[in-house]
mmCIF file with all atom_site columns, C-alpha atoms in Angstrom:
data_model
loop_
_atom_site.group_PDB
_atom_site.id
_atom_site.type_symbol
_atom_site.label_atom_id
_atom_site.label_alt_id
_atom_site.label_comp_id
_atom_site.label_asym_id
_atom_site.label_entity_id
_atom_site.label_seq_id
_atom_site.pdbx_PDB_ins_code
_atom_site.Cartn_x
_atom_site.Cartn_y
_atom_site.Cartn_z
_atom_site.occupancy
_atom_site.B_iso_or_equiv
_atom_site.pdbx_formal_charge
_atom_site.auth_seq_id
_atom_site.auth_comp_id
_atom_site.auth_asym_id
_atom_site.auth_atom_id
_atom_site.pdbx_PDB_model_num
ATOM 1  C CA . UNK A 1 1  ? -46.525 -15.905 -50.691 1.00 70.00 ? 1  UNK A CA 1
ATOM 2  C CA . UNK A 1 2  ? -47.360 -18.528 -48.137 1.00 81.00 ? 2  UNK A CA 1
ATOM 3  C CA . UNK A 1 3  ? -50.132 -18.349 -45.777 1.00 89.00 ? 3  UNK A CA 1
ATOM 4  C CA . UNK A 1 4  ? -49.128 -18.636 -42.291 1.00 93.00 ? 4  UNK A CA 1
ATOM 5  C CA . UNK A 1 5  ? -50.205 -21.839 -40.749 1.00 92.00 ? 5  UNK A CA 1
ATOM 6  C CA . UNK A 1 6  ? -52.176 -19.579 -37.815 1.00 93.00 ? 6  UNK A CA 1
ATOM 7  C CA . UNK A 1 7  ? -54.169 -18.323 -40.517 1.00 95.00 ? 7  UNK A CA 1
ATOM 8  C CA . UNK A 1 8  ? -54.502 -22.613 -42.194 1.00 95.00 ? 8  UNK A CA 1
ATOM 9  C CA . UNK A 1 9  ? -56.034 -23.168 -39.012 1.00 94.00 ? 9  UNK A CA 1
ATOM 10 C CA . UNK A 1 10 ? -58.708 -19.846 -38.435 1.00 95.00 ? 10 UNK A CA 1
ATOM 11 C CA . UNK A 1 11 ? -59.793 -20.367 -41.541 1.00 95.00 ? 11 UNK A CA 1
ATOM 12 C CA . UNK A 1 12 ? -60.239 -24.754 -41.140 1.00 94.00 ? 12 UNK A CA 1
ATOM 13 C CA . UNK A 1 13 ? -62.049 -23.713 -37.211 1.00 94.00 ? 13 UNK A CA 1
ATOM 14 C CA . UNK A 1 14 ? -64.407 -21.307 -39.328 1.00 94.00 ? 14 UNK A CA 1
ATOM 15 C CA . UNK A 1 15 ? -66.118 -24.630 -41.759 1.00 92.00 ? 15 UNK A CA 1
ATOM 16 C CA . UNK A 1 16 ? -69.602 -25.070 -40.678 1.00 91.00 ? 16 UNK A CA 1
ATOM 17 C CA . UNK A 1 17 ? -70.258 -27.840 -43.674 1.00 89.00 ? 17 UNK A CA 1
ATOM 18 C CA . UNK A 1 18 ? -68.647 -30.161 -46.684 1.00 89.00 ? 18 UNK A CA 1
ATOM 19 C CA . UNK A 1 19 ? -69.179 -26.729 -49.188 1.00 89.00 ? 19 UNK A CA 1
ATOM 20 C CA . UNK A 1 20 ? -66.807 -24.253 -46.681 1.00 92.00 ? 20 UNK A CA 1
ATOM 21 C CA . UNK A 1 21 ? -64.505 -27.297 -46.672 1.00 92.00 ? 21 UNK A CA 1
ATOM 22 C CA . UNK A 1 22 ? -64.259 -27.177 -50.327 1.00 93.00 ? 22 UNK A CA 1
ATOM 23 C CA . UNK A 1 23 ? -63.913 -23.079 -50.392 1.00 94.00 ? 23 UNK A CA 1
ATOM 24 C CA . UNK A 1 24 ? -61.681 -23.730 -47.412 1.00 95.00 ? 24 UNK A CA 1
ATOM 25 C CA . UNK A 1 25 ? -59.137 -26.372 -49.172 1.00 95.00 ? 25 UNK A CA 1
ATOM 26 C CA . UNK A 1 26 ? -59.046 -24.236 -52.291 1.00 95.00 ? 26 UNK A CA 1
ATOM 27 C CA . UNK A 1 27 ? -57.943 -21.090 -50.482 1.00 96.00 ? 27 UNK A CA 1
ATOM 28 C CA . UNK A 1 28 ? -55.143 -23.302 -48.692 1.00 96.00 ? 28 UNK A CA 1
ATOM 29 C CA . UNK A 1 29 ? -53.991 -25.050 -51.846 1.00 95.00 ? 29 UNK A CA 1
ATOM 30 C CA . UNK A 1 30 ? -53.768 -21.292 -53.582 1.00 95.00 ? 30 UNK A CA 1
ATOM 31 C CA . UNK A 1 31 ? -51.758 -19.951 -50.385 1.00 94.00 ? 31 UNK A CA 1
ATOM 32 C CA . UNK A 1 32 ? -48.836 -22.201 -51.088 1.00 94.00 ? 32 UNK A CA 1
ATOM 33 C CA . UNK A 1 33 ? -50.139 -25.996 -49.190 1.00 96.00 ? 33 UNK A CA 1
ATOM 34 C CA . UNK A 1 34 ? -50.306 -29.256 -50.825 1.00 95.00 ? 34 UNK A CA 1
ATOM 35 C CA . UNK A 1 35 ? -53.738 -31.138 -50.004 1.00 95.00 ? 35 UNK A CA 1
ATOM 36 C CA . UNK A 1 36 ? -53.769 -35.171 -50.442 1.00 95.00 ? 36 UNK A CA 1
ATOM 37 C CA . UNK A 1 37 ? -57.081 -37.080 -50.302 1.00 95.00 ? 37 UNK A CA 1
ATOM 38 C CA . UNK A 1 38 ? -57.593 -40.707 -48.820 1.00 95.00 ? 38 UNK A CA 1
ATOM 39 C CA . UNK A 1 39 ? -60.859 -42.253 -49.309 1.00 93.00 ? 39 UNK A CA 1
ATOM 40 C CA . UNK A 1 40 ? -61.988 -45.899 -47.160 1.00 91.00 ? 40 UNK A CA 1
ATOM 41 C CA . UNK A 1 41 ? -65.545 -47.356 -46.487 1.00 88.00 ? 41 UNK A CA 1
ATOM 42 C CA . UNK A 1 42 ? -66.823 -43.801 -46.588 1.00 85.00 ? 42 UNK A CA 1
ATOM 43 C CA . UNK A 1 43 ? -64.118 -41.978 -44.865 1.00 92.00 ? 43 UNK A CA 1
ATOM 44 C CA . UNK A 1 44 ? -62.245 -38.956 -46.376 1.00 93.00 ? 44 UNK A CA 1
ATOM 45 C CA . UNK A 1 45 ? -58.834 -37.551 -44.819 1.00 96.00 ? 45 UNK A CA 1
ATOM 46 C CA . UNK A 1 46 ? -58.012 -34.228 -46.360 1.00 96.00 ? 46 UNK A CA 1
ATOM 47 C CA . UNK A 1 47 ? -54.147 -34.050 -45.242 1.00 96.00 ? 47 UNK A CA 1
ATOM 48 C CA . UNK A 1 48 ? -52.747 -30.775 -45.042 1.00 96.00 ? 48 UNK A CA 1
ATOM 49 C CA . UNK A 1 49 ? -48.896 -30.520 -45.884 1.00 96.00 ? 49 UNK A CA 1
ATOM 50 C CA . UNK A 1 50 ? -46.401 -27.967 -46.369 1.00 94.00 ? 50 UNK A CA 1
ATOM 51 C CA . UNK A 1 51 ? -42.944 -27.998 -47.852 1.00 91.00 ? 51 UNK A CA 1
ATOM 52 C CA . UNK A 1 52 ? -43.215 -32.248 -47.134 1.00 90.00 ? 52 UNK A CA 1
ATOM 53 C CA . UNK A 1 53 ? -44.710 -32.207 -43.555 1.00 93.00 ? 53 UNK A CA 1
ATOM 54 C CA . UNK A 1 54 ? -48.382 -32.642 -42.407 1.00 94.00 ? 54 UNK A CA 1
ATOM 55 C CA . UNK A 1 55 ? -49.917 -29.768 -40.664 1.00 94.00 ? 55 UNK A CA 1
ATOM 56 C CA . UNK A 1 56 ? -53.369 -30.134 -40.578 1.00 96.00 ? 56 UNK A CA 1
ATOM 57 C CA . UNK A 1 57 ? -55.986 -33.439 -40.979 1.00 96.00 ? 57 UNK A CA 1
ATOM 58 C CA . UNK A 1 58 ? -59.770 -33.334 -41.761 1.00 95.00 ? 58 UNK A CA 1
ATOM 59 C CA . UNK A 1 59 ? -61.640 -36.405 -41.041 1.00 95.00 ? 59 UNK A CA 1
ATOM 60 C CA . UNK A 1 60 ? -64.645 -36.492 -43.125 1.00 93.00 ? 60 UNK A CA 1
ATOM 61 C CA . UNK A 1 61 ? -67.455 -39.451 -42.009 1.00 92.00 ? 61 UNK A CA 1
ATOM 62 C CA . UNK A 1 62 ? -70.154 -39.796 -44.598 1.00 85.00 ? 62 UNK A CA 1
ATOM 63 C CA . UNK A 1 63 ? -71.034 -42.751 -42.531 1.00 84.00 ? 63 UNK A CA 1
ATOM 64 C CA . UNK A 1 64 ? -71.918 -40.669 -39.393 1.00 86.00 ? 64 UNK A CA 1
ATOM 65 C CA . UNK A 1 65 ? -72.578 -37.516 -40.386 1.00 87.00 ? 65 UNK A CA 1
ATOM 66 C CA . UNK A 1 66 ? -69.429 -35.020 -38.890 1.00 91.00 ? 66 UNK A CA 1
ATOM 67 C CA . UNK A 1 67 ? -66.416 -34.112 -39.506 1.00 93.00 ? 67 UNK A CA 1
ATOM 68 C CA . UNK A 1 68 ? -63.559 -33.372 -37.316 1.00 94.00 ? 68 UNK A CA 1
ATOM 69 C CA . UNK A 1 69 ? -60.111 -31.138 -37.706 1.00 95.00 ? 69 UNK A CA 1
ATOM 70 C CA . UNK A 1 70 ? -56.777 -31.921 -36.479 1.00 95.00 ? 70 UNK A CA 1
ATOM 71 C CA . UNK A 1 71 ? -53.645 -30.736 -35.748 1.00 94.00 ? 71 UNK A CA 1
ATOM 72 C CA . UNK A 1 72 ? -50.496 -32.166 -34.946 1.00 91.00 ? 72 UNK A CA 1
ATOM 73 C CA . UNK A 1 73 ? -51.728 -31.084 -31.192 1.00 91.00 ? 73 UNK A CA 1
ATOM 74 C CA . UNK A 1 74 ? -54.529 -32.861 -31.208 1.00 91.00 ? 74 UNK A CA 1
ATOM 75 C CA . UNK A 1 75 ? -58.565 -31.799 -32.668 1.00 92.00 ? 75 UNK A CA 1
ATOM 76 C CA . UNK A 1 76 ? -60.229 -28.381 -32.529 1.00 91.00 ? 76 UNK A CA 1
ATOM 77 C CA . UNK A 1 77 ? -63.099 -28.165 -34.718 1.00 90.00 ? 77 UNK A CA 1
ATOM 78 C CA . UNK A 1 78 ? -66.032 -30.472 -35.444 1.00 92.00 ? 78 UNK A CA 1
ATOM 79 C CA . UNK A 1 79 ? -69.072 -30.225 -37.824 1.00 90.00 ? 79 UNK A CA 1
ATOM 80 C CA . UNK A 1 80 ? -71.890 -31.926 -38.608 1.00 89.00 ? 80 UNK A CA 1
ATOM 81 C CA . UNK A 1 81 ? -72.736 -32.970 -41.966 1.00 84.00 ? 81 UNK A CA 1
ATOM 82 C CA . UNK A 1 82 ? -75.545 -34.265 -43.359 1.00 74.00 ? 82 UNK A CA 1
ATOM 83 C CA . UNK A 1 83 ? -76.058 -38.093 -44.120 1.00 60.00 ? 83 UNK A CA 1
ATOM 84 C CA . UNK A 1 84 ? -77.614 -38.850 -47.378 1.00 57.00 ? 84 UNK A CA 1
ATOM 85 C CA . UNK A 1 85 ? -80.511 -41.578 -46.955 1.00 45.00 ? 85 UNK A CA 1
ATOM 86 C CA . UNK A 1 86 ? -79.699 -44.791 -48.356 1.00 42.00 ? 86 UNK A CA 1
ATOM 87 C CA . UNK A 1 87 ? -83.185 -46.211 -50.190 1.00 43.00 ? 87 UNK A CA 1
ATOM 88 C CA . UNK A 1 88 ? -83.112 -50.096 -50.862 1.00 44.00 ? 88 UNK A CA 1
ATOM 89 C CA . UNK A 1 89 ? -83.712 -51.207 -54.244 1.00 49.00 ? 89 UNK A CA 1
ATOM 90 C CA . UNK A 1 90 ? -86.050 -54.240 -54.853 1.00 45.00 ? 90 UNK A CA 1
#
């Protein structure tokens, strides 16, 4: 059975960091959605699709630190994430 994209979204507005979004996109993928990654400069769009058209978009930036969730109406969630330190070598 497919979940209903009302419930896609309460459970996408209820991430509070990167390991609910994992638990999050697993759930979706098992209730019948099709989840494509794009990775850029440190940059991750999770896009959300069902039966060939987008529903949802999560906008991961490593780079900043947050993450933001879209739908086709525009955003309504945003988390912070933590930003690994970057050491210099030599």
């Amino acid at each position: 059975m497919v979940m209903r994209q009302w419930r896609v979204r309460e459970l996408l507005k209820s991430v509070k960091n990167l390991a609910d979004l994992r638990t999050a996109i697993n759930i979706i993928m098992d209730g019948g959605y099709d989840v494509w990654v794009s990775r850029f400069d440190g940059v991750e769009v999770y896009s959300v699709e069902r039966g060939g058209r987008e529903c949802f978009w999560v906008r991961v930036d490593r780079v900043a630190g947050r993450a933001e969730v879209f739908s086709r109406l525009g955003k309504f969630h945003e988390f912070s994430i933590a930003v690994k330190e970057v050491v210099a070598v030599g």
